[in-house]
Short mmCIF file of C-alpha atoms in Angstrom, two decimals:
data_model
loop_
_atom_site.label_atom_id
_atom_site.label_comp_id
_atom_site.label_asym_id
_atom_site.label_seq_id
_atom_site.Cartn_x
_atom_site.Cartn_y
_atom_site.Cartn_z
CA MET A 1 -8.98 7.83 33.33
CA TRP A 2 -11.88 8.44 31.17
CA ILE A 3 -13.73 5.60 33.13
CA ARG A 4 -13.82 7.84 36.03
CA ARG A 5 -14.48 11.09 34.62
CA TRP A 6 -17.74 9.35 32.81
CA LEU A 7 -18.47 7.89 36.33
CA LEU A 8 -18.01 11.29 37.99
CA GLY A 9 -20.72 12.77 34.88
CA SER A 10 -18.24 13.53 32.41
CA PRO A 11 -18.83 12.40 28.86
CA PRO A 12 -15.77 10.12 27.48
CA PRO A 13 -13.83 11.78 24.57
CA ALA A 14 -14.95 11.48 21.41
CA PRO A 15 -13.40 8.77 19.17
CA GLU A 16 -10.44 9.91 16.88
CA PRO A 17 -11.82 11.14 13.77
CA VAL A 18 -11.13 9.10 10.24
CA ALA A 19 -10.26 9.99 7.07
CA ASP A 20 -12.73 10.05 4.83
CA PRO A 21 -11.64 7.38 1.72
CA VAL A 22 -11.14 8.56 -1.30
CA HIS A 23 -12.93 6.93 -4.80
CA HIS A 24 -10.29 5.60 -6.98
CA THR A 25 -9.78 2.97 -10.40
CA ILE A 26 -7.64 0.43 -9.19
CA LEU A 27 -5.33 -1.43 -11.23
CA ALA A 28 -2.52 -3.66 -10.08
CA LEU A 29 -0.13 -5.10 -12.40
CA ALA A 30 1.72 -8.20 -11.54
CA ILE A 31 5.18 -9.95 -13.50
CA ASP A 32 4.21 -13.29 -13.76
CA GLY A 33 6.64 -15.64 -13.06
CA PHE A 34 8.98 -12.78 -11.32
CA SER A 35 10.66 -15.63 -8.82
CA ALA A 36 11.77 -18.42 -11.22
CA PHE A 37 14.69 -19.77 -10.68
CA ASP A 38 16.17 -19.14 -14.24
CA ARG A 39 15.73 -15.34 -13.36
CA THR A 40 18.61 -13.51 -11.71
CA ASN A 41 18.65 -10.44 -9.57
CA THR A 42 19.42 -8.67 -12.76
CA HIS A 43 17.43 -9.93 -14.83
CA ARG A 44 14.30 -8.92 -12.24
CA LEU A 45 15.90 -5.52 -12.16
CA ALA A 46 15.39 -5.18 -15.75
CA LEU A 47 12.01 -6.69 -15.39
CA ARG A 48 10.92 -3.92 -12.85
CA ALA A 49 12.30 -1.17 -15.05
CA GLY A 50 10.10 -2.65 -17.95
CA LEU A 51 7.20 -3.13 -16.09
CA TYR A 52 7.40 1.00 -15.17
CA ARG A 53 7.97 1.93 -18.65
CA VAL A 54 5.34 -0.19 -19.69
CA ALA A 55 2.63 0.78 -17.11
CA GLU A 56 3.89 4.47 -17.72
CA GLN A 57 3.67 4.79 -21.40
CA ALA A 58 0.41 2.86 -21.73
CA LEU A 59 -1.30 4.84 -19.21
CA ARG A 60 0.06 8.32 -20.94
CA VAL A 61 -1.01 6.88 -24.25
CA CYS A 62 -4.60 6.49 -22.87
CA GLY A 63 -4.65 10.34 -21.45
CA VAL A 64 -3.87 9.02 -18.09
CA GLU A 65 -1.10 11.47 -16.27
CA TRP A 66 1.54 9.03 -14.32
CA GLU A 67 2.48 11.67 -11.96
CA GLY A 68 -1.30 12.25 -10.95
CA CYS A 69 -2.10 8.68 -9.83
CA TYR A 70 -1.01 7.15 -6.46
CA ARG A 71 1.39 4.35 -6.81
CA THR A 72 2.75 1.31 -4.37
CA ASP A 73 6.09 -1.10 -5.43
CA LEU A 74 4.87 -4.73 -4.91
CA GLY A 75 7.99 -5.86 -5.54
CA ASP A 76 7.06 -8.29 -8.59
CA GLY A 77 4.75 -5.00 -9.53
CA VAL A 78 3.12 -1.95 -8.90
CA LEU A 79 -0.41 -0.76 -7.39
CA VAL A 80 -1.55 2.09 -9.15
CA LEU A 81 -4.63 4.04 -7.96
CA VAL A 82 -6.34 6.57 -10.36
CA PRO A 83 -7.80 9.87 -9.24
CA ALA A 84 -11.90 9.60 -9.69
CA GLY A 85 -11.89 12.24 -12.35
CA TYR A 86 -10.47 9.66 -14.99
CA PRO A 87 -13.67 7.97 -16.67
CA LYS A 88 -13.38 4.60 -15.63
CA ALA A 89 -14.16 3.04 -19.31
CA VAL A 90 -10.39 4.36 -20.52
CA PHE A 91 -9.22 1.33 -18.71
CA SER A 92 -11.53 -1.24 -20.19
CA GLU A 93 -11.70 0.21 -23.68
CA LEU A 94 -7.76 1.71 -24.12
CA VAL A 95 -5.53 0.73 -21.43
CA PRO A 96 -5.46 -3.46 -22.08
CA ASP A 97 -4.46 -2.62 -25.84
CA ALA A 98 -2.03 -0.22 -24.79
CA LEU A 99 -0.35 -2.52 -22.18
CA ALA A 100 -0.12 -5.20 -24.97
CA THR A 101 1.46 -3.01 -27.64
CA ALA A 102 3.92 -1.28 -24.79
CA LEU A 103 4.89 -5.44 -23.89
CA GLY A 104 5.66 -5.65 -27.18
CA GLU A 105 8.07 -2.99 -27.40
CA HIS A 106 9.55 -4.38 -24.50
CA ASN A 107 9.58 -8.06 -25.20
CA SER A 108 10.89 -7.89 -28.61
CA GLY A 109 13.99 -5.96 -27.05
CA HIS A 110 15.25 -8.20 -24.45
CA ARG A 111 16.46 -11.56 -23.67
CA LEU A 112 14.30 -14.36 -22.57
CA PRO A 113 14.41 -14.16 -18.91
CA GLU A 114 13.82 -10.63 -19.16
CA ARG A 115 10.47 -10.39 -21.26
CA ILE A 116 7.46 -9.37 -19.24
CA ARG A 117 4.17 -11.44 -19.20
CA LEU A 118 1.48 -9.63 -17.46
CA ARG A 119 -1.27 -10.14 -14.83
CA VAL A 120 -3.71 -6.94 -14.32
CA ALA A 121 -6.64 -6.84 -12.14
CA LEU A 122 -8.86 -3.88 -12.49
CA HIS A 123 -11.18 -2.81 -10.04
CA ALA A 124 -12.81 0.48 -8.28
CA GLY A 125 -13.64 1.47 -4.80
CA GLU A 126 -13.34 3.38 -1.95
CA VAL A 127 -9.48 3.82 -0.88
CA SER A 128 -8.48 5.00 2.83
CA TYR A 129 -5.25 6.78 3.50
CA ASP A 130 -2.92 7.16 6.59
CA ASP A 131 0.46 8.18 7.21
CA HIS A 132 1.75 4.06 5.90
CA GLY A 133 0.15 4.35 2.75
CA THR A 134 -3.62 3.14 1.88
CA THR A 135 -5.87 0.30 2.68
CA GLY A 136 -9.49 -0.76 2.00
CA ALA A 137 -11.68 -3.46 1.33
CA ALA A 138 -11.29 -2.56 -2.64
CA ILE A 139 -7.69 -2.84 -2.43
CA VAL A 140 -7.40 -6.32 -0.71
CA HIS A 141 -10.32 -7.27 -3.45
CA THR A 142 -8.07 -6.26 -6.43
CA PHE A 143 -5.32 -8.46 -4.83
CA ARG A 144 -7.43 -11.31 -4.40
CA MET A 145 -8.14 -11.33 -8.02
CA LEU A 146 -4.48 -10.45 -9.07
CA GLN A 147 -2.89 -13.70 -7.03
CA SER A 148 -5.91 -15.92 -7.45
CA ARG A 149 -5.02 -19.43 -9.26
CA VAL A 150 -8.47 -19.40 -11.57
CA LEU A 151 -5.91 -15.87 -13.02
CA ARG A 152 -2.57 -17.92 -13.54
CA ASP A 153 -4.36 -21.21 -15.02
CA ALA A 154 -5.98 -19.09 -17.76
CA PHE A 155 -2.65 -17.33 -17.96
CA ALA A 156 -0.62 -20.37 -17.80
CA CYS A 157 -2.47 -21.52 -21.36
CA ALA A 158 -2.08 -18.50 -23.23
CA VAL A 159 0.10 -17.81 -26.03
CA GLY A 160 0.08 -14.32 -25.37
CA ASP A 161 1.99 -11.69 -22.69
CA LEU A 162 -1.41 -10.26 -21.18
CA ALA A 163 -4.08 -11.08 -18.74
CA VAL A 164 -6.81 -8.99 -17.09
CA ILE A 165 -9.21 -9.90 -14.87
CA ALA A 166 -11.80 -7.07 -14.32
CA SER A 167 -14.18 -7.53 -10.63
CA ALA A 168 -17.70 -8.44 -11.22
CA TRP A 169 -18.99 -4.74 -10.34
CA PHE A 170 -16.13 -3.37 -13.22
CA TYR A 171 -17.81 -5.91 -15.41
CA ASP A 172 -21.31 -5.08 -14.89
CA GLU A 173 -21.37 -1.51 -14.53
CA ILE A 174 -18.38 -0.63 -16.87
CA ILE A 175 -17.48 -3.19 -19.29
CA ARG A 176 -20.89 -4.96 -20.72
CA HIS A 177 -22.22 -1.36 -21.53
CA SER A 178 -18.98 -0.61 -23.82
CA PRO A 179 -18.72 -2.19 -27.01
CA VAL A 180 -15.14 -0.68 -27.29
CA SER A 181 -14.46 -2.63 -24.32
CA ARG A 182 -14.82 -5.98 -26.21
CA PRO A 183 -17.33 -7.41 -23.53
CA ASP A 184 -17.47 -10.93 -25.29
CA ARG A 185 -13.99 -11.28 -25.13
CA PHE A 186 -13.94 -11.29 -20.82
CA ARG A 187 -14.90 -15.48 -19.63
CA PRO A 188 -16.34 -15.65 -15.94
CA VAL A 189 -14.78 -17.25 -13.38
CA LEU A 190 -15.37 -17.78 -9.79
CA VAL A 191 -12.36 -16.58 -7.59
CA GLN A 192 -11.40 -18.52 -4.70
CA GLU A 193 -8.70 -16.72 -2.62
CA LYS A 194 -8.36 -16.64 1.37
CA GLU A 195 -11.89 -15.13 2.87
CA THR A 196 -12.91 -14.35 -0.97
CA ALA A 197 -15.07 -16.15 -3.20
CA ALA A 198 -16.61 -13.98 -5.49
CA ARG A 199 -17.38 -13.79 -9.49
CA GLY A 200 -14.64 -12.19 -11.85
CA TRP A 201 -14.01 -11.77 -16.02
CA ILE A 202 -11.08 -12.53 -17.26
CA ARG A 203 -9.43 -11.67 -20.83
CA LEU A 204 -6.41 -13.11 -22.29
CA LEU A 205 -4.92 -10.51 -25.00
CA GLY A 206 -2.25 -11.34 -27.05
CA PRO A 207 -1.96 -13.98 -30.49
CA GLY A 208 -3.54 -17.06 -30.37
CA ASP A 209 -5.93 -15.78 -27.91
CA PRO A 210 -9.26 -14.95 -29.93
CA GLY A 211 -11.77 -13.63 -27.74
CA GLY A 212 -9.90 -15.17 -24.38
CA ARG A 213 -11.89 -18.29 -25.01
CA THR A 214 -9.06 -20.80 -25.71
CA TRP A 215 -8.83 -22.01 -21.79
CA THR A 216 -10.92 -24.00 -19.57
CA ASP A 217 -10.45 -24.54 -16.27
CA GLU A 218 -12.88 -25.90 -13.32
CA ASN A 219 -13.30 -22.25 -11.63
CA ALA A 220 -14.98 -20.87 -14.89
CA VAL A 221 -18.85 -19.97 -14.67
#
């Protein structure tokens, strides 16, 4: 109908407005080996409950209110969108060690199939909301890092229970300017997943992983 109105001199209707994107620090966490054959559904329920306790505890210790963050369940993990009002350095200076501590507490009280080894991806960017949840290039990039082969391979060589991968943006803008974030403990890698080919920075936390430089990978750069 609008074509007919346009031919008769009436302008076509204006497009529907798109909601303005919102800037967030993006934290995505996934349990490594969640679907392993030796884990039952009972184990996986314990893992999921433990993951949420670990994430909430770690953020609270760092002064980040869990209830103030937008959260999406990932089945084997959780996506946490943190309001822009929180300093981003908190997530490289404080959160990794807080997660490692909370993981240690969880794992010390559970049997092997219920112990958590955690992959974490750290990024920041614009996020759009709709009736179904969230989307945005920054979220896509975070998931590509979280699921990347280079992160999984690095973690497979690690003794500790926590691996963190930061985006090039987060490293260049936040981590490398913050001695407390220990930029010397991050190693540059090439993330190649689906349409993504980008630099990332990996830090492995835990005993036996001094500086996160005890592993090698063909995608290290």
